């Protein structure tokens, strides 16, 4: 009685009868086994997924995100973050972009900082966006990327100006 056939798909899928049973089964797997199963499921979704584009991207980002496949993690977290941002799903975009930033080398982070900053600003998370742009500014200065320094200052000044901090913006 731990599993039952899902009648909505003619019994092709089996479901746990209780969430606690599912959690215990999942937690009893080793980290390596979990990562392998997540990757296998993600590959299946890539090859056979007949889902809508949003649902498909979310599932691929989730399952590859829990796999050991760093290249797919990075690719699908970026795609899912961009798709969520385009739909104005700020919290989802923020989650994907934050997870992606942790996987990237410092030199690869600026485009994600900018995308995440736009999401945060649109959401009204001004303090978080300002902190992010200051982090980008520090990274750009470290890399001596003058164009990126200018872009970071531009984004910072917009946030400051929008909050009446015109002197600081200037």
GROMACS .gro file of N, CA and C in nm:
model
  510
    1UNK      N    1   0.081  -0.122   0.000
    1UNK     CA    2   0.000   0.000   0.000
    1UNK      C    3   0.085   0.128   0.000
    2UNK      N    4   0.214   0.116  -0.030
    2UNK     CA    5   0.299   0.234  -0.035
    2UNK      C    6   0.282   0.311  -0.165
    3UNK      N    7   0.244   0.241  -0.271
    3UNK     CA    8   0.226   0.302  -0.403
    3UNK      C    9   0.089   0.269  -0.456
    4UNK      N   10   0.041   0.355  -0.544
    4UNK     CA   11  -0.084   0.326  -0.614
    4UNK      C   12  -0.072   0.378  -0.756
    5UNK      N   13  -0.141   0.310  -0.847
    5UNK     CA   14  -0.140   0.353  -0.987
    5UNK      C   15  -0.218   0.483  -1.000
    6UNK      N   16  -0.167   0.572  -1.084
    6UNK     CA   17  -0.234   0.700  -1.109
    6UNK      C   18  -0.341   0.677  -1.214
    7UNK      N   19  -0.469   0.690  -1.177
    7UNK     CA   20  -0.577   0.664  -1.273
    7UNK      C   21  -0.585   0.767  -1.385
    8UNK      N   22  -0.523   0.884  -1.366
    8UNK     CA   23  -0.534   0.989  -1.468
    8UNK      C   24  -0.458   0.955  -1.595
    9UNK      N   25  -0.362   0.862  -1.589
    9UNK     CA   26  -0.288   0.825  -1.710
    9UNK      C   27  -0.300   0.676  -1.739
   10UNK      N   28  -0.409   0.617  -1.695
   10UNK     CA   29  -0.435   0.476  -1.724
   10UNK      C   30  -0.345   0.381  -1.646
   11UNK      N   31  -0.290   0.425  -1.534
   11UNK     CA   32  -0.210   0.338  -1.451
   11UNK      C   33  -0.066   0.323  -1.495
   12UNK      N   34  -0.019   0.409  -1.586
   12UNK     CA   35   0.121   0.401  -1.631
   12UNK      C   36   0.217   0.459  -1.527
   13UNK      N   37   0.167   0.549  -1.445
   13UNK     CA   38   0.249   0.615  -1.344
   13UNK      C   39   0.208   0.566  -1.207
   14UNK      N   40   0.307   0.551  -1.122
   14UNK     CA   41   0.280   0.510  -0.984
   14UNK      C   42   0.312   0.626  -0.891
   15UNK      N   43   0.229   0.645  -0.792
   15UNK     CA   44   0.245   0.754  -0.697
   15UNK      C   45   0.256   0.698  -0.555
   16UNK      N   46   0.335   0.767  -0.472
   16UNK     CA   47   0.338   0.731  -0.331
   16UNK      C   48   0.204   0.769  -0.269
   17UNK      N   49   0.155   0.686  -0.180
   17UNK     CA   50   0.025   0.715  -0.118
   17UNK      C   51   0.036   0.823  -0.011
   18UNK      N   52   0.157   0.848   0.038
   18UNK     CA   53   0.175   0.951   0.139
   18UNK      C   54   0.309   1.021   0.116
   19UNK      N   55   0.312   1.151   0.134
   19UNK     CA   56   0.432   1.230   0.110
   19UNK      C   57   0.545   1.190   0.202
   20UNK      N   58   0.515   1.148   0.323
   20UNK     CA   59   0.620   1.107   0.417
   20UNK      C   60   0.692   0.984   0.364
   21UNK      N   61   0.618   0.892   0.306
   21UNK     CA   62   0.679   0.772   0.248
   21UNK      C   63   0.773   0.813   0.134
   22UNK      N   64   0.730   0.905   0.052
   22UNK     CA   65   0.813   0.953  -0.058
   22UNK      C   66   0.940   1.017  -0.004
   23UNK      N   67   0.928   1.102   0.097
   23UNK     CA   68   1.044   1.169   0.154
   23UNK      C   69   1.143   1.071   0.216
   24UNK      N   70   1.092   0.970   0.288
   24UNK     CA   71   1.178   0.869   0.349
   24UNK      C   72   1.252   0.791   0.241
   25UNK      N   73   1.181   0.752   0.136
   25UNK     CA   74   1.245   0.678   0.026
   25UNK      C   75   1.353   0.763  -0.040
   26UNK      N   76   1.322   0.889  -0.065
   26UNK     CA   77   1.418   0.979  -0.131
   26UNK      C   78   1.541   1.001  -0.043
   27UNK      N   79   1.519   1.027   0.085
   27UNK     CA   80   1.629   1.055   0.176
   27UNK      C   81   1.715   0.932   0.204
   28UNK      N   82   1.660   0.813   0.180
   28UNK     CA   83   1.737   0.691   0.204
   28UNK      C   84   1.837   0.663   0.091
   29UNK      N   85   1.822   0.733  -0.022
   29UNK     CA   86   1.916   0.717  -0.133
   29UNK      C   87   2.046   0.791  -0.103
   30UNK      N   88   2.156   0.738  -0.152
   30UNK     CA   89   2.283   0.809  -0.139
   30UNK      C   90   2.280   0.933  -0.228
   31UNK      N   91   2.367   1.029  -0.200
   31UNK     CA   92   2.373   1.151  -0.283
   31UNK      C   93   2.404   1.116  -0.428
   32UNK      N   94   2.495   1.020  -0.448
   32UNK     CA   95   2.532   0.980  -0.584
   32UNK      C   96   2.414   0.917  -0.656
   33UNK      N   97   2.338   0.833  -0.587
   33UNK     CA   98   2.222   0.769  -0.649
   33UNK      C   99   2.115   0.873  -0.683
   34UNK      N  100   2.094   0.967  -0.592
   34UNK     CA  101   1.997   1.073  -0.619
   34UNK      C  102   2.036   1.154  -0.741
   35UNK      N  103   2.164   1.193  -0.747
   35UNK     CA  104   2.213   1.272  -0.861
   35UNK      C  105   2.196   1.195  -0.992
   36UNK      N  106   2.225   1.066  -0.987
   36UNK     CA  107   2.213   0.984  -1.107
   36UNK      C  108   2.066   0.974  -1.151
   37UNK      N  109   1.976   0.953  -1.058
   37UNK     CA  110   1.833   0.943  -1.091
   37UNK      C  111   1.779   1.076  -1.144
   38UNK      N  112   1.822   1.186  -1.084
   38UNK     CA  113   1.778   1.318  -1.134
   38UNK      C  114   1.826   1.338  -1.278
   39UNK      N  115   1.950   1.299  -1.306
   39UNK     CA  116   2.001   1.316  -1.443
   39UNK      C  117   1.928   1.225  -1.541
   40UNK      N  118   1.899   1.102  -1.501
   40UNK     CA  119   1.827   1.010  -1.590
   40UNK      C  120   1.688   1.065  -1.622
   41UNK      N  121   1.621   1.117  -1.519
   41UNK     CA  122   1.488   1.172  -1.542
   41UNK      C  123   1.495   1.296  -1.632
   42UNK      N  124   1.595   1.380  -1.610
   42UNK     CA  125   1.610   1.500  -1.695
   42UNK      C  126   1.635   1.461  -1.840
   43UNK      N  127   1.719   1.360  -1.862
   43UNK     CA  128   1.743   1.315  -2.001
   43UNK      C  129   1.615   1.261  -2.063
   44UNK      N  130   1.536   1.191  -1.984
   44UNK     CA  131   1.408   1.140  -2.035
   44UNK      C  132   1.317   1.257  -2.074
   45UNK      N  133   1.312   1.360  -1.989
   45UNK     CA  134   1.228   1.476  -2.019
   45UNK      C  135   1.277   1.546  -2.145
   46UNK      N  136   1.409   1.557  -2.161
   46UNK     CA  137   1.464   1.617  -2.283
   46UNK      C  138   1.421   1.541  -2.407
   47UNK      N  139   1.425   1.408  -2.399
   47UNK     CA  140   1.397   1.324  -2.515
   47UNK      C  141   1.249   1.299  -2.540
   48UNK      N  142   1.170   1.292  -2.433
   48UNK     CA  143   1.030   1.249  -2.448
   48UNK      C  144   0.929   1.347  -2.389
   49UNK      N  145   0.977   1.452  -2.327
   49UNK     CA  146   0.886   1.543  -2.258
   49UNK      C  147   0.787   1.608  -2.351
   50UNK      N  148   0.660   1.582  -2.333
   50UNK     CA  149   0.555   1.645  -2.412
   50UNK      C  150   0.482   1.747  -2.325
   51UNK      N  151   0.562   1.832  -2.263
   51UNK     CA  152   0.511   1.932  -2.172
   51UNK      C  153   0.516   2.069  -2.238
   52UNK      N  154   0.450   2.165  -2.176
   52UNK     CA  155   0.461   2.303  -2.224
   52UNK      C  156   0.601   2.354  -2.198
   53UNK      N  157   0.643   2.459  -2.270
   53UNK     CA  158   0.782   2.505  -2.257
   53UNK      C  159   0.819   2.551  -2.116
   54UNK      N  160   0.727   2.616  -2.046
   54UNK     CA  161   0.758   2.663  -1.911
   54UNK      C  162   0.776   2.546  -1.814
   55UNK      N  163   0.682   2.453  -1.818
   55UNK     CA  164   0.689   2.337  -1.729
   55UNK      C  165   0.813   2.252  -1.760
   56UNK      N  166   0.841   2.236  -1.887
   56UNK     CA  167   0.957   2.156  -1.929
   56UNK      C  168   1.086   2.218  -1.878
   57UNK      N  169   1.103   2.349  -1.898
   57UNK     CA  170   1.224   2.416  -1.852
   57UNK      C  171   1.238   2.409  -1.701
   58UNK      N  172   1.129   2.427  -1.629
   58UNK     CA  173   1.135   2.419  -1.482
   58UNK      C  174   1.179   2.280  -1.437
   59UNK      N  175   1.123   2.177  -1.499
   59UNK     CA  176   1.160   2.040  -1.462
   59UNK      C  177   1.305   2.010  -1.497
   60UNK      N  178   1.348   2.054  -1.614
   60UNK     CA  179   1.487   2.030  -1.654
   60UNK      C  180   1.585   2.106  -1.563
   61UNK      N  181   1.552   2.230  -1.528
   61UNK     CA  182   1.638   2.306  -1.437
   61UNK      C  183   1.642   2.238  -1.300
   62UNK      N  184   1.528   2.190  -1.254
   62UNK     CA  185   1.522   2.123  -1.124
   62UNK      C  186   1.604   1.995  -1.124
   63UNK      N  187   1.577   1.907  -1.220
   63UNK     CA  188   1.642   1.776  -1.218
   63UNK      C  189   1.790   1.783  -1.254
   64UNK      N  190   1.827   1.862  -1.354
   64UNK     CA  191   1.970   1.878  -1.382
   64UNK      C  192   2.037   1.953  -1.267
   65UNK      N  193   1.964   2.042  -1.203
   65UNK     CA  194   2.018   2.115  -1.089
   65UNK      C  195   2.055   2.026  -0.973
   66UNK      N  196   1.993   1.909  -0.966
   66UNK     CA  197   2.023   1.812  -0.860
   66UNK      C  198   2.109   1.697  -0.912
   67UNK      N  199   2.157   1.710  -1.033
   67UNK     CA  200   2.243   1.606  -1.091
   67UNK      C  201   2.389   1.649  -1.078
   68UNK      N  202   2.476   1.569  -1.131
   68UNK     CA  203   2.618   1.606  -1.131
   68UNK      C  204   2.662   1.667  -1.263
   69UNK      N  205   2.570   1.690  -1.355
   69UNK     CA  206   2.602   1.740  -1.487
   69UNK      C  207   2.607   1.894  -1.485
   70UNK      N  208   2.726   1.948  -1.461
   70UNK     CA  209   2.742   2.094  -1.445
   70UNK      C  210   2.705   2.171  -1.572
   71UNK      N  211   2.739   2.118  -1.686
   71UNK     CA  212   2.709   2.190  -1.811
   71UNK      C  213   2.558   2.204  -1.829
   72UNK      N  214   2.484   2.096  -1.805
   72UNK     CA  215   2.338   2.102  -1.819
   72UNK      C  216   2.276   2.187  -1.709
   73UNK      N  217   2.333   2.180  -1.588
   73UNK     CA  218   2.284   2.266  -1.479
   73UNK      C  219   2.290   2.412  -1.523
   74UNK      N  220   2.406   2.451  -1.572
   74UNK     CA  221   2.426   2.590  -1.611
   74UNK      C  222   2.334   2.630  -1.726
   75UNK      N  223   2.323   2.544  -1.825
   75UNK     CA  224   2.240   2.576  -1.942
   75UNK      C  225   2.094   2.590  -1.904
   76UNK      N  226   2.042   2.494  -1.830
   76UNK     CA  227   1.898   2.498  -1.800
   76UNK      C  228   1.863   2.598  -1.691
   77UNK      N  229   1.953   2.622  -1.596
   77UNK     CA  230   1.925   2.728  -1.499
   77UNK      C  231   1.919   2.863  -1.568
   78UNK      N  232   2.006   2.887  -1.666
   78UNK     CA  233   2.003   3.013  -1.741
   78UNK      C  234   1.874   3.025  -1.822
   79UNK      N  235   1.841   2.919  -1.896
   79UNK     CA  236   1.719   2.922  -1.977
   79UNK      C  237   1.594   2.940  -1.891
   80UNK      N  238   1.588   2.867  -1.781
   80UNK     CA  239   1.470   2.877  -1.693
   80UNK      C  240   1.464   3.015  -1.627
   81UNK      N  241   1.579   3.069  -1.589
   81UNK     CA  242   1.581   3.204  -1.531
   81UNK      C  243   1.535   3.308  -1.630
   82UNK      N  244   1.586   3.300  -1.752
   82UNK     CA  245   1.547   3.395  -1.856
   82UNK      C  246   1.398   3.383  -1.888
   83UNK      N  247   1.349   3.260  -1.896
   83UNK     CA  248   1.207   3.239  -1.927
   83UNK      C  249   1.118   3.292  -1.815
   84UNK      N  250   1.158   3.267  -1.690
   84UNK     CA  251   1.081   3.318  -1.577
   84UNK      C  252   1.084   3.471  -1.574
   85UNK      N  253   1.199   3.531  -1.603
   85UNK     CA  254   1.209   3.677  -1.606
   85UNK      C  255   1.118   3.735  -1.714
   86UNK      N  256   1.113   3.669  -1.830
   86UNK     CA  257   1.028   3.716  -1.940
   86UNK      C  258   0.880   3.708  -1.903
   87UNK      N  259   0.844   3.614  -1.815
   87UNK     CA  260   0.705   3.599  -1.769
   87UNK      C  261   0.676   3.683  -1.645
   88UNK      N  262   0.777   3.760  -1.599
   88UNK     CA  263   0.767   3.840  -1.477
   88UNK      C  264   0.743   3.754  -1.354
   89UNK      N  265   0.796   3.631  -1.357
   89UNK     CA  266   0.794   3.542  -1.240
   89UNK      C  267   0.923   3.568  -1.164
   90UNK      N  268   0.925   3.680  -1.092
   90UNK     CA  269   1.049   3.731  -1.033
   90UNK      C  270   1.112   3.634  -0.933
   91UNK      N  271   1.032   3.575  -0.847
   91UNK     CA  272   1.089   3.486  -0.745
   91UNK      C  273   1.153   3.363  -0.809
   92UNK      N  274   1.088   3.309  -0.911
   92UNK     CA  275   1.143   3.193  -0.981
   92UNK      C  276   1.270   3.231  -1.055
   93UNK      N  277   1.269   3.343  -1.124
   93UNK     CA  278   1.389   3.389  -1.196
   93UNK      C  279   1.502   3.412  -1.097
   94UNK      N  280   1.472   3.476  -0.986
   94UNK     CA  281   1.574   3.501  -0.883
   94UNK      C  282   1.635   3.372  -0.832
   95UNK      N  283   1.553   3.272  -0.806
   95UNK     CA  284   1.603   3.143  -0.758
   95UNK      C  285   1.698   3.079  -0.860
   96UNK      N  286   1.656   3.077  -0.987
   96UNK     CA  287   1.740   3.016  -1.090
   96UNK      C  288   1.871   3.093  -1.109
   97UNK      N  289   1.863   3.225  -1.116
   97UNK     CA  290   1.984   3.305  -1.135
   97UNK      C  291   2.079   3.291  -1.015
   98UNK      N  292   2.027   3.288  -0.895
   98UNK     CA  293   2.113   3.272  -0.776
   98UNK      C  294   2.184   3.136  -0.779
   99UNK      N  295   2.111   3.032  -0.813
   99UNK     CA  296   2.172   2.899  -0.821
   99UNK      C  297   2.277   2.896  -0.932
  100UNK      N  298   2.250   2.964  -1.042
  100UNK     CA  299   2.345   2.969  -1.153
  100UNK      C  300   2.471   3.044  -1.114
  101UNK      N  301   2.459   3.155  -1.045
  101UNK     CA  302   2.576   3.233  -1.005
  101UNK      C  303   2.673   3.148  -0.924
  102UNK      N  304   2.621   3.060  -0.842
  102UNK     CA  305   2.707   2.974  -0.760
  102UNK      C  306   2.788   2.876  -0.844
  103UNK      N  307   2.743   2.849  -0.966
  103UNK     CA  308   2.811   2.752  -1.053
  103UNK      C  309   2.912   2.817  -1.147
  104UNK      N  310   2.910   2.948  -1.157
  104UNK     CA  311   2.992   3.017  -1.256
  104UNK      C  312   3.122   3.069  -1.198
  105UNK      N  313   3.221   3.078  -1.284
  105UNK     CA  314   3.347   3.143  -1.249
  105UNK      C  315   3.321   3.295  -1.248
  106UNK      N  316   3.399   3.370  -1.170
  106UNK     CA  317   3.374   3.515  -1.162
  106UNK      C  318   3.365   3.584  -1.298
  107UNK      N  319   3.447   3.547  -1.393
  107UNK     CA  320   3.446   3.613  -1.524
  107UNK      C  321   3.317   3.586  -1.601
  108UNK      N  322   3.246   3.480  -1.565
  108UNK     CA  323   3.122   3.444  -1.636
  108UNK      C  324   2.998   3.505  -1.572
  109UNK      N  325   3.011   3.566  -1.457
  109UNK     CA  326   2.895   3.612  -1.380
  109UNK      C  327   2.830   3.741  -1.426
  110UNK      N  328   2.901   3.837  -1.489
  110UNK     CA  329   2.837   3.966  -1.518
  110UNK      C  330   2.702   3.960  -1.590
  111UNK      N  331   2.683   3.881  -1.694
  111UNK     CA  332   2.550   3.881  -1.758
  111UNK      C  333   2.438   3.835  -1.663
  112UNK      N  334   2.472   3.745  -1.573
  112UNK     CA  335   2.371   3.696  -1.479
  112UNK      C  336   2.345   3.802  -1.372
  113UNK      N  337   2.450   3.871  -1.327
  113UNK     CA  338   2.430   3.983  -1.235
  113UNK      C  339   2.334   4.085  -1.295
  114UNK      N  340   2.355   4.119  -1.422
  114UNK     CA  341   2.269   4.218  -1.487
  114UNK      C  342   2.126   4.168  -1.501
  115UNK      N  343   2.109   4.042  -1.542
  115UNK     CA  344   1.974   3.986  -1.556
  115UNK      C  345   1.904   3.980  -1.421
  116UNK      N  346   1.976   3.935  -1.320
  116UNK     CA  347   1.917   3.927  -1.186
  116UNK      C  348   1.886   4.066  -1.131
  117UNK      N  349   1.974   4.160  -1.156
  117UNK     CA  350   1.949   4.297  -1.110
  117UNK      C  351   1.822   4.355  -1.169
  118UNK      N  352   1.798   4.328  -1.297
  118UNK     CA  353   1.675   4.377  -1.361
  118UNK      C  354   1.552   4.313  -1.297
  119UNK      N  355   1.560   4.184  -1.268
  119UNK     CA  356   1.448   4.114  -1.204
  119UNK      C  357   1.422   4.175  -1.066
  120UNK      N  358   1.528   4.195  -0.990
  120UNK     CA  359   1.512   4.250  -0.855
  120UNK      C  360   1.455   4.392  -0.859
  121UNK      N  361   1.501   4.473  -0.953
  121UNK     CA  362   1.451   4.610  -0.964
  121UNK      C  363   1.303   4.609  -1.002
  122UNK      N  364   1.265   4.524  -1.096
  122UNK     CA  365   1.124   4.516  -1.136
  122UNK      C  366   1.036   4.468  -1.021
  123UNK      N  367   1.090   4.382  -0.939
  123UNK     CA  368   1.016   4.328  -0.825
  123UNK      C  369   1.006   4.429  -0.712
  124UNK      N  370   1.094   4.529  -0.715
  124UNK     CA  371   1.095   4.628  -0.608
  124UNK      C  372   1.188   4.591  -0.494
  125UNK      N  373   1.276   4.495  -0.516
  125UNK     CA  374   1.376   4.457  -0.416
  125UNK      C  375   1.498   4.546  -0.435
  126UNK      N  376   1.481   4.674  -0.404
  126UNK     CA  377   1.581   4.775  -0.435
  126UNK      C  378   1.711   4.753  -0.360
  127UNK      N  379   1.703   4.723  -0.232
  127UNK     CA  380   1.825   4.705  -0.153
  127UNK      C  381   1.905   4.585  -0.204
  128UNK      N  382   1.835   4.478  -0.237
  128UNK     CA  383   1.903   4.359  -0.288
  128UNK      C  384   1.964   4.388  -0.426
  129UNK      N  385   1.892   4.461  -0.509
  129UNK     CA  386   1.945   4.498  -0.642
  129UNK      C  387   2.067   4.588  -0.627
  130UNK      N  388   2.060   4.684  -0.535
  130UNK     CA  389   2.174   4.773  -0.514
  130UNK      C  390   2.296   4.694  -0.466
  131UNK      N  391   2.276   4.601  -0.374
  131UNK     CA  392   2.387   4.519  -0.325
  131UNK      C  393   2.446   4.435  -0.439
  132UNK      N  394   2.359   4.383  -0.523
  132UNK     CA  395   2.405   4.303  -0.636
  132UNK      C  396   2.487   4.387  -0.734
  133UNK      N  397   2.440   4.509  -0.764
  133UNK     CA  398   2.514   4.595  -0.856
  133UNK      C  399   2.647   4.640  -0.795
  134UNK      N  400   2.652   4.656  -0.664
  134UNK     CA  401   2.779   4.690  -0.599
  134UNK      C  402   2.876   4.571  -0.608
  135UNK      N  403   2.823   4.451  -0.596
  135UNK     CA  404   2.906   4.331  -0.613
  135UNK      C  405   2.957   4.324  -0.758
  136UNK      N  406   2.870   4.355  -0.853
  136UNK     CA  407   2.911   4.359  -0.993
  136UNK      C  408   3.018   4.465  -1.016
  137UNK      N  409   3.001   4.581  -0.953
  137UNK     CA  410   3.099   4.688  -0.965
  137UNK      C  411   3.236   4.643  -0.915
  138UNK      N  412   3.239   4.574  -0.802
  138UNK     CA  413   3.365   4.524  -0.747
  138UNK      C  414   3.429   4.423  -0.841
  139UNK      N  415   3.347   4.334  -0.896
  139UNK     CA  416   3.398   4.233  -0.990
  139UNK      C  417   3.453   4.301  -1.116
  140UNK      N  418   3.380   4.400  -1.167
  140UNK     CA  419   3.423   4.471  -1.288
  140UNK      C  420   3.554   4.546  -1.263
  141UNK      N  421   3.568   4.605  -1.145
  141UNK     CA  422   3.692   4.676  -1.112
  141UNK      C  423   3.808   4.577  -1.102
  142UNK      N  424   3.781   4.462  -1.042
  142UNK     CA  425   3.884   4.358  -1.030
  142UNK      C  426   3.930   4.311  -1.168
  143UNK      N  427   3.834   4.300  -1.260
  143UNK     CA  428   3.866   4.255  -1.396
  143UNK      C  429   3.915   4.370  -1.484
  144UNK      N  430   3.910   4.490  -1.432
  144UNK     CA  431   3.947   4.611  -1.506
  144UNK      C  432   3.868   4.623  -1.636
  145UNK      N  433   3.737   4.592  -1.626
  145UNK     CA  434   3.646   4.600  -1.741
  145UNK      C  435   3.573   4.733  -1.730
  146UNK      N  436   3.620   4.835  -1.801
  146UNK     CA  437   3.567   4.970  -1.788
  146UNK      C  438   3.424   4.982  -1.839
  147UNK      N  439   3.391   4.908  -1.942
  147UNK     CA  440   3.253   4.910  -1.992
  147UNK      C  441   3.157   4.852  -1.887
  148UNK      N  442   3.198   4.745  -1.823
  148UNK     CA  443   3.116   4.684  -1.719
  148UNK      C  444   3.108   4.773  -1.595
  149UNK      N  445   3.215   4.842  -1.563
  149UNK     CA  446   3.213   4.939  -1.452
  149UNK      C  447   3.109   5.046  -1.481
  150UNK      N  448   3.110   5.097  -1.604
  150UNK     CA  449   3.013   5.200  -1.642
  150UNK      C  450   2.871   5.147  -1.634
  151UNK      N  451   2.850   5.024  -1.678
  151UNK     CA  452   2.714   4.966  -1.674
  151UNK      C  453   2.668   4.947  -1.530
  152UNK      N  454   2.758   4.901  -1.444
  152UNK     CA  455   2.723   4.882  -1.303
  152UNK      C  456   2.687   5.016  -1.238
  153UNK      N  457   2.766   5.121  -1.266
  153UNK     CA  458   2.735   5.253  -1.212
  153UNK      C  459   2.602   5.305  -1.267
  154UNK      N  460   2.577   5.281  -1.394
  154UNK     CA  461   2.450   5.323  -1.455
  154UNK      C  462   2.332   5.259  -1.383
  155UNK      N  463   2.340   5.127  -1.361
  155UNK     CA  464   2.230   5.056  -1.292
  155UNK      C  465   2.216   5.105  -1.148
  156UNK      N  466   2.329   5.124  -1.080
  156UNK     CA  467   2.324   5.177  -0.943
  156UNK      C  468   2.260   5.316  -0.939
  157UNK      N  469   2.299   5.401  -1.034
  157UNK     CA  470   2.244   5.537  -1.034
  157UNK      C  471   2.095   5.537  -1.061
  158UNK      N  472   2.046   5.445  -1.144
  158UNK     CA  473   1.902   5.436  -1.168
  158UNK      C  474   1.828   5.401  -1.039
  159UNK      N  475   1.881   5.307  -0.966
  159UNK     CA  476   1.816   5.268  -0.840
  159UNK      C  477   1.816   5.385  -0.742
  160UNK      N  478   1.931   5.451  -0.728
  160UNK     CA  479   1.940   5.565  -0.637
  160UNK      C  480   1.846   5.678  -0.679
  161UNK      N  481   1.844   5.708  -0.806
  161UNK     CA  482   1.758   5.816  -0.857
  161UNK      C  483   1.611   5.783  -0.835
  162UNK      N  484   1.573   5.659  -0.856
  162UNK     CA  485   1.433   5.618  -0.837
  162UNK      C  486   1.390   5.627  -0.690
  163UNK      N  487   1.486   5.636  -0.601
  163UNK     CA  488   1.454   5.649  -0.458
  163UNK      C  489   1.487   5.787  -0.403
  164UNK      N  490   1.498   5.884  -0.494
  164UNK     CA  491   1.517   6.021  -0.452
  164UNK      C  492   1.658   6.052  -0.403
  165UNK      N  493   1.752   5.963  -0.424
  165UNK     CA  494   1.890   5.985  -0.383
  165UNK      C  495   1.968   6.040  -0.503
  166UNK      N  496   1.923   6.156  -0.549
  166UNK     CA  497   1.977   6.215  -0.671
  166UNK      C  498   2.124   6.254  -0.661
  167UNK      N  499   2.164   6.308  -0.547
  167UNK     CA  500   2.306   6.344  -0.531
  167UNK      C  501   2.393   6.220  -0.542
  168UNK      N  502   2.353   6.114  -0.474
  168UNK     CA  503   2.431   5.990  -0.480
  168UNK      C  504   2.430   5.933  -0.623
  169UNK      N  505   2.316   5.946  -0.691
  169UNK     CA  506   2.307   5.898  -0.827
  169UNK      C  507   2.402   5.972  -0.921
  170UNK      N  508   2.410   6.102  -0.900
  170UNK     CA  509   2.502   6.182  -0.982
  170UNK      C  510   2.646   6.142  -0.954
   0.00000   0.00000   0.00000
